[in-house]
Short mmCIF file of C-alpha atoms in Angstrom, two decimals:
data_model
loop_
_atom_site.label_atom_id
_atom_site.label_comp_id
_atom_site.label_asym_id
_atom_site.label_seq_id
_atom_site.Cartn_x
_atom_site.Cartn_y
_atom_site.Cartn_z
CA MET A 1 8.91 -15.61 -9.06
CA ILE A 2 10.72 -16.15 -6.04
CA ASP A 3 11.49 -19.04 -3.70
CA ARG A 4 9.23 -18.43 -0.75
CA LYS A 5 11.48 -19.38 2.04
CA PHE A 6 13.76 -16.27 1.05
CA TYR A 7 10.50 -14.02 2.47
CA ARG A 8 10.08 -16.12 5.22
CA ASN A 9 13.92 -16.26 6.58
CA LEU A 10 14.17 -12.23 5.96
CA THR A 11 10.35 -11.72 8.04
CA MET A 12 9.50 -14.63 10.51
CA PRO A 13 11.97 -13.25 12.23
CA LEU A 14 10.57 -9.98 12.96
CA LEU A 15 6.97 -10.79 13.32
CA VAL A 16 7.54 -13.70 15.61
CA THR A 17 9.73 -10.85 17.97
CA SER A 18 7.33 -8.31 17.48
CA LEU A 19 4.19 -10.27 17.66
CA THR A 20 5.22 -13.18 19.72
CA LEU A 21 7.21 -12.08 22.22
CA LEU A 22 5.80 -8.93 22.87
CA GLY A 23 2.47 -10.16 22.05
CA GLY A 24 -0.22 -8.94 24.44
CA CYS A 25 -0.50 -6.35 26.99
CA ALA A 26 -2.96 -7.79 28.57
CA ASP A 27 -4.50 -11.82 29.77
CA ASN A 28 -7.96 -12.58 29.88
CA ASN A 29 -6.91 -14.53 33.45
CA ASP A 30 -4.45 -11.88 34.90
CA THR A 31 -5.91 -8.21 34.22
CA GLN A 32 -6.89 -5.47 36.44
CA ALA A 33 -9.03 -2.42 35.63
CA ALA A 34 -6.45 0.38 35.03
CA ALA A 35 -6.76 3.56 35.91
CA ALA A 36 -6.73 6.47 32.45
CA GLN A 37 -3.32 6.90 31.08
CA PRO A 38 -2.23 10.25 31.08
CA LEU A 39 -0.04 9.57 28.00
CA SER A 40 0.25 7.81 24.98
CA LEU A 41 1.82 6.66 21.85
CA ASP A 42 -1.34 5.20 19.85
CA LEU A 43 -1.63 6.30 16.78
CA ALA A 44 -5.17 4.73 16.40
CA LEU A 45 -4.12 3.39 13.03
CA PRO A 46 -7.66 1.59 11.21
CA ASP A 47 -7.59 -2.09 11.17
CA SER A 48 -6.83 -1.80 7.14
CA LEU A 49 -3.06 -0.39 7.57
CA THR A 50 -2.36 -3.08 10.78
CA GLY A 51 -4.41 -6.40 10.20
CA GLY A 52 -6.66 -5.69 12.94
CA VAL A 53 -6.23 -7.17 16.57
CA VAL A 54 -5.56 -10.46 17.13
CA THR A 55 -8.23 -12.00 19.47
CA ALA A 56 -6.60 -15.27 20.33
CA ASN A 57 -4.85 -15.31 23.29
CA ARG A 58 -0.95 -14.80 23.12
CA PRO A 59 1.97 -14.30 25.86
CA VAL A 60 1.48 -11.42 28.21
CA ALA A 61 4.25 -8.90 27.27
CA PHE A 62 5.74 -8.17 30.57
CA LYS A 63 4.12 -10.13 32.99
CA SER A 64 6.14 -10.76 35.40
CA VAL A 65 7.36 -6.58 35.16
CA SER A 66 3.63 -5.18 35.63
CA ARG A 67 3.53 -7.41 38.74
CA SER A 68 6.57 -5.64 40.36
CA LEU A 69 5.42 -2.45 39.75
CA ALA A 70 2.01 -2.17 39.58
CA ASN A 71 0.11 -5.46 40.58
CA LYS A 72 -1.31 -5.78 37.18
CA ALA A 73 -1.29 -7.99 33.86
CA GLY A 74 -1.17 -5.00 31.77
CA THR A 75 -3.56 -2.09 30.73
CA GLY A 76 -5.90 -3.82 28.81
CA GLU A 77 -4.78 -2.75 25.52
CA PRO A 78 -4.26 -5.46 22.61
CA CYS A 79 -0.30 -5.02 21.44
CA SER A 80 -1.25 -8.01 18.58
CA PHE A 81 -2.29 -7.38 15.11
CA MET A 82 -2.82 -9.49 12.47
CA GLY A 83 -0.12 -8.12 9.97
CA ASN A 84 -0.51 -10.31 7.05
CA GLU A 85 -2.07 -13.30 7.28
CA ASN A 86 0.12 -15.12 4.98
CA GLU A 87 3.52 -14.80 5.77
CA ASP A 88 4.61 -16.66 2.35
CA GLU A 89 3.05 -13.38 0.84
CA LEU A 90 4.47 -10.65 2.43
CA PHE A 91 6.11 -8.79 -0.36
CA ASP A 92 3.85 -9.49 -3.23
CA ASN A 93 2.43 -6.80 -2.80
CA GLY A 94 3.04 -3.16 -1.15
CA TYR A 95 -0.37 -3.38 0.46
CA THR A 96 1.02 -7.05 1.98
CA THR A 97 4.48 -5.60 2.96
CA THR A 98 2.29 -2.11 4.08
CA ARG A 99 0.26 -3.86 6.51
CA PHE A 100 3.44 -6.28 7.42
CA LEU A 101 5.08 -3.17 8.55
CA VAL A 102 2.71 -1.05 10.26
CA SER A 103 1.37 -3.61 12.54
CA THR A 104 4.83 -4.11 13.78
CA LEU A 105 5.15 -0.39 14.45
CA ALA A 106 1.64 -0.39 16.46
CA SER A 107 2.90 -3.24 18.13
CA TRP A 108 6.13 -1.69 19.30
CA THR A 109 4.15 1.82 20.26
CA CYS A 110 1.23 -0.15 22.62
CA ILE A 111 4.19 -1.81 24.13
CA ALA A 112 5.89 1.75 24.65
CA ASP A 113 2.45 2.84 26.00
CA LEU A 114 2.78 -0.35 28.22
CA VAL A 115 5.73 0.79 30.30
CA ILE A 116 4.78 4.67 30.26
CA ASP A 117 2.03 3.45 31.97
CA ILE A 118 3.90 1.65 34.43
CA SER A 119 6.74 4.22 35.25
CA GLU A 120 3.30 6.46 36.86
CA THR A 121 3.09 3.63 39.46
CA VAL A 122 6.81 3.81 40.88
CA PRO A 123 9.25 5.61 42.25
CA HIS A 124 11.77 7.10 39.77
CA ASP A 125 14.78 6.66 41.84
CA GLY A 126 16.77 4.14 39.75
CA VAL A 127 16.91 1.39 41.72
CA LEU A 128 17.01 -1.62 40.25
CA VAL A 129 14.45 -4.05 41.10
CA GLU A 130 13.60 -7.83 40.80
CA THR A 131 10.75 -8.64 38.73
CA ASP A 132 8.90 -11.90 39.06
CA ASN A 133 10.60 -13.93 37.05
CA ASP A 134 13.32 -15.47 38.56
CA THR A 135 15.82 -17.63 36.59
CA GLN A 136 16.06 -20.57 38.63
CA SER A 137 12.12 -20.99 39.35
CA ALA A 138 9.79 -23.65 37.53
CA ASP A 139 8.15 -21.03 35.27
CA TYR A 140 10.78 -18.70 34.27
CA ASP A 141 10.49 -17.25 31.36
CA PRO A 142 13.54 -16.57 29.24
CA SER A 143 11.37 -13.76 26.95
CA GLU A 144 10.64 -11.82 30.32
CA PRO A 145 12.92 -9.06 32.07
CA THR A 146 14.66 -10.12 35.46
CA HIS A 147 15.01 -6.35 36.26
CA TYR A 148 13.82 -3.13 35.76
CA SER A 149 15.19 0.48 37.01
CA ILE A 150 12.96 3.45 36.20
CA SER A 151 14.46 6.87 36.46
CA ASP A 152 13.99 10.76 36.04
CA ASP A 153 16.52 12.40 34.18
CA SER A 154 15.30 15.84 34.58
CA ASP A 155 11.99 17.36 34.97
CA THR A 156 9.93 16.28 31.84
CA GLN A 157 12.53 12.89 31.06
CA VAL A 158 11.90 9.80 32.13
CA THR A 159 14.16 6.61 31.15
CA ALA A 160 13.02 3.09 31.90
CA ARG A 161 15.31 -0.13 31.60
CA MET A 162 14.75 -3.32 31.81
CA TYR A 163 17.32 -6.80 32.19
CA TYR A 164 17.00 -10.22 31.29
CA GLY A 165 18.56 -13.31 32.01
CA TYR A 166 20.23 -12.23 35.12
CA ASP A 167 20.40 -14.40 38.27
CA ARG A 168 19.13 -12.63 41.78
CA SER A 169 22.59 -14.22 42.98
CA SER A 170 24.48 -12.21 40.26
CA PRO A 171 21.89 -9.14 39.52
CA PRO A 172 22.80 -6.46 37.01
CA THR A 173 24.45 -3.05 38.18
CA GLN A 174 24.30 0.58 37.42
CA ASP A 175 27.67 -0.36 34.79
CA SER A 176 25.74 -3.39 33.19
CA VAL A 177 24.34 -2.42 29.74
CA GLU A 178 20.37 -3.01 29.57
CA ASP A 179 18.22 -4.98 26.78
CA PHE A 180 15.37 -2.57 27.00
CA PHE A 181 15.66 1.06 26.46
CA ILE A 182 13.19 3.62 26.95
CA SER A 183 13.43 7.43 27.27
CA TRP A 184 11.03 10.09 26.70
CA VAL A 185 9.48 13.40 27.47
CA ALA A 186 6.60 15.69 27.81
CA LEU A 187 6.07 18.60 27.63
CA GLY A 188 2.24 18.82 28.22
CA GLU A 189 -0.58 16.85 26.26
CA ASP A 190 0.48 18.14 23.27
CA GLN A 191 4.43 17.40 22.85
CA THR A 192 6.31 14.14 23.37
CA GLU A 193 9.06 13.13 22.28
CA GLY A 194 11.65 9.95 23.16
CA ARG A 195 13.22 6.75 21.77
CA LEU A 196 12.92 2.86 22.38
CA VAL A 197 15.72 0.72 22.05
CA ILE A 198 15.83 -2.97 22.14
CA ASN A 199 18.21 -6.41 22.18
CA THR A 200 16.19 -8.20 20.35
CA GLN A 201 18.46 -11.17 20.74
CA ALA A 202 18.18 -10.91 24.47
CA LEU A 203 14.14 -10.64 24.23
CA ASP A 204 14.21 -14.11 22.22
CA GLY A 205 15.04 -16.05 24.68
CA GLN A 206 16.49 -18.55 21.88
CA PRO A 207 19.78 -19.24 20.45
CA ALA A 208 20.78 -17.08 18.05
CA ASN A 209 19.79 -17.12 14.61
CA PRO A 210 21.25 -15.08 11.46
CA ASP A 211 18.66 -14.39 10.02
CA ASP A 212 17.30 -12.41 13.05
CA PRO A 213 16.94 -8.88 13.46
CA ILE A 214 19.08 -7.97 16.42
CA LYS A 215 18.59 -4.15 17.13
CA MET A 216 15.82 -2.68 17.13
CA ARG A 217 15.26 1.49 17.42
CA MET A 218 12.04 3.71 17.35
CA ASP A 219 12.09 7.16 17.39
CA PHE A 220 8.46 9.47 18.32
CA ASN A 221 7.46 12.66 18.58
CA PHE A 222 3.76 14.07 18.54
CA ASN A 223 2.88 17.27 18.65
CA ALA A 224 -0.63 19.17 18.50
CA GLY A 225 -0.18 19.09 14.49
CA GLN A 226 1.00 15.77 13.86
CA LYS A 227 2.07 12.30 15.45
CA SER A 228 5.24 10.17 14.11
CA ALA A 229 6.92 7.24 14.29
CA ASP A 230 10.52 6.12 13.11
CA MET A 231 11.25 2.26 12.97
CA PHE A 232 14.62 1.06 12.10
CA LEU A 233 15.59 -3.08 12.50
CA LEU A 234 19.90 -3.87 11.99
CA PHE A 235 20.45 -8.03 11.08
CA ASP A 236 22.89 -9.99 12.01
CA ASN A 237 26.41 -9.68 9.96
CA ASP A 238 25.10 -12.94 8.58
CA ASN A 239 21.93 -13.01 7.02
CA ARG A 240 22.19 -13.31 3.48
CA TRP A 241 19.86 -10.96 2.33
CA ALA A 242 19.22 -7.75 4.55
CA ASP A 243 20.81 -5.40 6.17
CA GLY A 244 18.22 -3.32 7.86
CA MET A 245 14.94 -2.36 7.24
CA ARG A 246 13.23 0.70 8.29
CA LEU A 247 9.45 2.44 8.67
CA GLU A 248 8.17 5.85 9.03
CA ILE A 249 4.42 6.67 9.88
CA HIS A 250 2.66 10.05 9.90
CA LYS A 251 -0.27 10.79 11.08
CA ASP A 252 -1.58 14.38 9.83
CA LEU A 253 -4.09 15.74 12.42
CA THR A 254 -4.42 18.60 10.58
CA ALA A 255 -5.83 16.82 7.26
CA SER A 256 -9.40 15.83 6.28
CA PRO A 257 -10.76 12.93 7.93
CA LEU A 258 -11.30 11.47 4.59
CA GLY A 259 -8.11 12.60 3.36
CA GLN A 260 -4.36 11.70 3.35
CA VAL A 261 -4.31 11.25 7.32
CA TYR A 262 -1.54 8.43 7.02
CA THR A 263 1.64 8.32 5.52
CA ALA A 264 3.89 5.24 5.89
CA ARG A 265 7.55 4.77 4.01
CA GLY A 266 9.42 2.17 4.33
CA ILE A 267 12.67 0.58 2.48
CA ILE A 268 14.67 -2.60 3.15
CA ASN A 269 18.74 -1.94 2.51
CA MET A 270 19.75 -5.41 1.19
CA LYS A 271 22.84 -7.13 0.67
CA GLY A 272 22.44 -9.66 -2.46
CA GLN A 273 19.76 -11.05 -4.71
CA PHE A 274 17.38 -13.08 -3.24
CA LEU A 275 17.37 -15.48 -6.89
CA PRO A 276 21.53 -14.94 -7.51
CA VAL A 277 22.67 -15.57 -11.23
CA ASN A 278 26.19 -15.27 -12.03
CA SER A 279 25.25 -12.58 -14.92
CA ILE A 280 23.92 -9.74 -12.60
CA SER A 281 25.80 -8.19 -9.53
CA GLU A 282 23.79 -5.37 -8.80
CA ILE A 283 22.02 -5.69 -5.17
CA PRO A 284 18.07 -5.09 -5.57
CA VAL A 285 15.97 -1.58 -3.19
CA ILE A 286 12.85 -2.65 -1.89
CA GLN A 287 11.05 0.84 -1.21
CA LEU A 288 7.36 1.62 0.48
CA TYR A 289 5.13 4.34 -0.07
CA ALA A 290 1.21 4.13 1.51
CA VAL A 291 -1.46 6.07 2.60
CA ALA A 292 -5.08 6.03 4.20
CA ASP A 293 -7.40 8.40 5.29
CA GLN A 294 -8.85 8.18 8.78
CA LEU A 295 -11.48 4.85 8.02
CA GLY A 296 -8.55 2.63 6.45
CA ASN A 297 -9.28 3.60 2.41
CA GLY A 298 -6.19 4.36 1.24
CA ALA A 299 -3.71 2.74 -1.48
CA SER A 300 0.01 1.87 -1.48
CA ILE A 301 3.42 2.22 -4.01
CA GLU A 302 5.75 -1.18 -4.08
CA GLU A 303 9.14 -0.76 -5.70
CA ILE A 304 11.36 -3.29 -6.31
CA MET A 305 14.49 -2.04 -8.18
CA ASP A 306 17.21 -3.96 -9.27
CA MET A 307 15.92 -7.32 -9.13
CA SER A 308 17.09 -10.82 -10.56
CA LEU A 309 15.17 -12.85 -12.53
CA PRO A 310 15.46 -16.64 -13.83
CA LEU A 311 13.00 -17.84 -15.98
CA GLU A 312 14.09 -21.80 -16.42
CA MET A 313 11.27 -23.50 -18.00
CA ASN A 314 11.84 -26.86 -17.92
CA ALA A 315 15.12 -28.11 -16.16
CA GLN A 316 15.02 -31.72 -17.13
CA THR A 317 15.46 -30.18 -20.62
CA GLY A 318 17.70 -27.44 -20.28
CA ASN A 319 14.85 -25.16 -21.71
CA HIS A 320 15.87 -21.59 -20.11
CA LEU A 321 14.34 -18.43 -21.07
CA GLY A 322 17.51 -16.85 -19.73
CA ASN A 323 18.26 -14.51 -16.92
CA TYR A 324 16.71 -10.83 -16.54
CA LEU A 325 17.53 -7.67 -14.11
CA PHE A 326 14.00 -5.70 -13.79
CA THR A 327 12.10 -3.20 -11.73
CA LYS A 328 8.66 -3.53 -10.83
CA LYS A 329 6.44 -0.55 -9.67
CA ASP A 330 3.48 -1.93 -7.60
CA LEU A 331 0.07 0.48 -7.38
CA TYR A 332 -2.40 -1.17 -4.82
CA PHE A 333 -5.86 0.71 -3.76
CA PHE A 334 -7.67 -1.16 -0.57
CA LYS A 335 -10.98 -0.02 1.10
CA ASP A 336 -11.37 0.50 4.72
CA ASP A 337 -11.99 -3.19 4.79
CA SER A 338 -9.13 -4.57 3.35
CA SER A 339 -10.42 -5.53 -0.13
CA TRP A 340 -8.47 -4.72 -3.28
CA GLU A 341 -9.99 -1.55 -5.45
CA TYR A 342 -6.95 -1.44 -8.18
CA ILE A 343 -4.38 -3.70 -8.68
CA HIS A 344 -1.51 -2.87 -10.91
CA LYS A 345 1.69 -3.91 -11.62
CA THR A 346 4.25 -2.01 -14.28
CA ILE A 347 8.06 -3.28 -15.35
CA THR A 348 9.00 0.09 -15.74
CA ALA A 349 12.85 -1.20 -16.42
CA ALA A 350 13.87 -4.56 -17.42
CA SER A 351 17.25 -5.68 -19.47
CA TYR A 352 18.50 -9.03 -20.30
CA ARG A 353 21.21 -10.46 -19.25
CA GLY A 354 22.28 -13.86 -20.85
CA GLY A 355 21.50 -17.44 -20.44
CA ARG A 356 18.94 -18.04 -22.62
CA ALA A 357 18.00 -21.65 -24.29
CA THR A 358 14.50 -22.08 -25.02
CA ALA A 359 14.31 -23.39 -28.68
CA ALA A 360 13.73 -21.14 -31.11
CA SER A 361 10.02 -23.19 -32.14
CA GLY A 362 9.00 -27.42 -31.83
CA GLY A 363 8.17 -26.81 -28.34
CA SER A 364 5.23 -28.12 -26.35
CA TRP A 365 2.51 -27.01 -23.50
CA VAL A 366 2.14 -30.91 -22.37
CA PRO A 367 4.76 -31.50 -20.99
CA PHE A 368 5.80 -28.02 -20.10
CA ASN A 369 8.36 -27.19 -22.75
CA PRO A 370 7.47 -24.21 -24.56
CA SER A 371 9.88 -22.63 -27.72
CA LEU A 372 9.98 -19.09 -28.17
CA ASP A 373 7.52 -18.99 -31.17
CA MET A 374 4.52 -19.98 -28.29
CA ILE A 375 5.87 -17.95 -26.03
CA ILE A 376 5.60 -14.99 -28.49
CA GLY A 377 1.63 -16.09 -29.51
CA ALA A 378 0.91 -16.50 -25.49
CA LEU A 379 2.11 -12.97 -24.53
CA ASP A 380 1.12 -11.13 -27.84
CA LEU A 381 4.59 -10.09 -28.29
CA ASP A 382 6.10 -8.88 -31.76
CA ALA A 383 6.49 -11.57 -34.05
CA GLY A 384 10.49 -10.79 -33.77
CA TYR A 385 10.66 -10.52 -30.85
CA PHE A 386 13.70 -12.28 -28.46
CA ASN A 387 16.12 -11.00 -31.43
CA GLY A 388 18.64 -7.77 -31.64
CA ALA A 389 17.54 -5.20 -28.84
CA GLN A 390 13.94 -6.58 -28.99
CA CYS A 391 15.38 -8.73 -25.36
CA GLY A 392 17.45 -10.67 -27.97
CA GLU A 393 21.13 -8.90 -27.59
CA LEU A 394 22.66 -8.55 -23.96
CA ASP A 395 21.55 -5.54 -22.10
CA SER A 396 18.72 -5.08 -24.49
CA SER A 397 15.36 -3.52 -23.11
CA CYS A 398 12.61 -7.31 -22.03
CA VAL A 399 9.84 -4.74 -20.58
CA ASP A 400 7.32 -6.10 -22.80
CA LEU A 401 8.44 -9.18 -22.61
CA LEU A 402 8.09 -9.00 -17.98
CA ASN A 403 4.97 -6.64 -18.40
CA ALA A 404 2.93 -8.99 -20.34
CA VAL A 405 4.18 -11.38 -17.87
CA PHE A 406 3.33 -9.77 -14.69
CA ALA A 407 -0.32 -8.17 -15.75
CA ASP A 408 -1.24 -11.84 -16.61
CA GLY A 409 -0.47 -12.77 -12.49
CA PHE A 410 2.61 -14.38 -12.91
CA ALA A 411 3.99 -17.18 -10.16
CA GLU A 412 0.64 -17.23 -8.41
CA GLN A 413 0.60 -12.97 -8.02
CA GLU A 414 -2.47 -11.31 -8.82
CA LYS A 415 -3.66 -9.71 -12.65
CA ASN A 416 -3.33 -5.99 -12.72
CA GLN A 417 -7.23 -5.72 -12.38
CA GLY A 418 -9.94 -2.79 -11.81
CA THR A 419 -9.76 0.99 -12.22
CA ASP A 420 -7.63 4.03 -11.20
CA PRO A 421 -10.36 5.45 -8.67
CA GLN A 422 -8.77 8.82 -9.53
CA ASP A 423 -9.11 10.34 -6.33
CA TRP A 424 -6.90 11.71 -3.81
CA ARG A 425 -4.76 8.70 -3.10
CA SER A 426 -3.96 9.05 -7.32
CA GLN A 427 -2.49 12.33 -6.52
CA ALA A 428 -0.72 11.01 -3.82
CA LEU A 429 1.22 8.75 -4.87
CA GLU A 430 2.04 10.54 -8.23
CA ASN A 431 3.87 12.48 -5.60
CA ALA A 432 5.16 9.97 -3.65
CA GLN A 433 8.55 10.28 -1.99
CA TYR A 434 10.73 7.44 -0.76
CA LEU A 435 12.89 7.43 2.00
CA ASP A 436 16.38 7.94 0.90
CA SER A 437 18.56 5.39 3.36
CA VAL A 438 17.41 3.04 6.30
CA TYR A 439 19.96 4.36 8.45
CA PRO A 440 19.43 6.84 11.26
CA ASN A 441 22.16 9.19 10.24
CA GLY A 442 21.57 8.59 7.01
CA LEU A 443 25.14 6.84 6.07
CA ASN A 444 25.63 3.71 8.55
CA TRP A 445 24.38 2.17 11.91
CA GLU A 446 27.21 4.43 14.06
CA GLY A 447 25.69 5.43 16.74
CA ALA A 448 21.99 4.03 16.36
CA PHE A 449 21.39 1.93 18.92
CA ASP A 450 23.31 3.50 21.77
CA LEU A 451 20.71 3.99 24.83
CA VAL A 452 20.42 7.30 25.18
CA PHE A 453 18.25 9.86 24.06
CA THR A 454 19.00 13.73 24.03
CA PRO A 455 15.52 15.79 23.48
#
């Protein structure tokens, strides 16, 4: 249905930034035992939500900082998660999108844990310190910081700052803008809140790519009853499709382990259609809602609203079934082993936007050049379909057509299959409440990535 490269451009930079550049908190060849961590942002997410831990060796996050601060390469915690194994399928259903976004957030909470753990071993004096990552060294790594500082803002608040790409002959100063900022307040074991802000372009160490996210912020708030993390991503102005992305995860510490322990909500703010057509000016919105119990059994909704769909049957003969604007609601129930339990895609709204050039009759399946009567028969549509109010006039409803198309696994997507288990997950999805904005203030990006945190 949609050219896969568009999804790759939207998602791969985020995946690379979070899982490769900040991929692992430990290296099998460069790890020493760490002391117990007094504070942790770990949400204990089940593998079905993250895809599980990546077992292959990946670059060590903040290796140089770890050596400078604590003479160790990490805490032994893996910070790389599988997410979705096939990036080409990230938006095929709500579950693959859930795993992609949740694994990204899980990586960042792990990275935050590493920095918090390291900070326990050094003075909190705000002094800028060199790391082992020398820009003039043969093994200089631009994705690693060159300088850092850690300071106490109060009796309960700590702030860590990381700087990238500075020569030792021209180090950052107290007026320099950090590329990695994390500040947190710990009020005993049961109350922690804070903020992580990064400039992803600095951490990349590569030439700027307009498809990449350029800023990331994660707010976290833990208490005796719940843990929550809220991640915001801003894309480059030159990104053709996406403005921003947000994921919020809430863990209910009071819920039954076999009930709604985890709730994830996501939204992607788009700039344009993946498949633009002249007759459609609407901008799509992608929303996500997912739930899971402590074991990892769960369900998700992905709702794609106002998406364009041109259905070209045969470009050589000019056979085009027309352009459509539709909204798709995708239900996906999954088990703790990540296998599917119930899949149901529903087109809740669809309208014809012109461009149809398919012959009424006389078509063929081989070569593929079907006519309207053949499509009506194959999809079991009414005999008078593609006329008048039945997907024939401009803006007429085409819900029956697109539901028939998606039910059979259109464009290599899964078919509708399985049975709704009618358990707590069904009720949770029935009562789903989506995020209403991608922005922290609900209106725009103003102040979203300021390097400050006030509890």
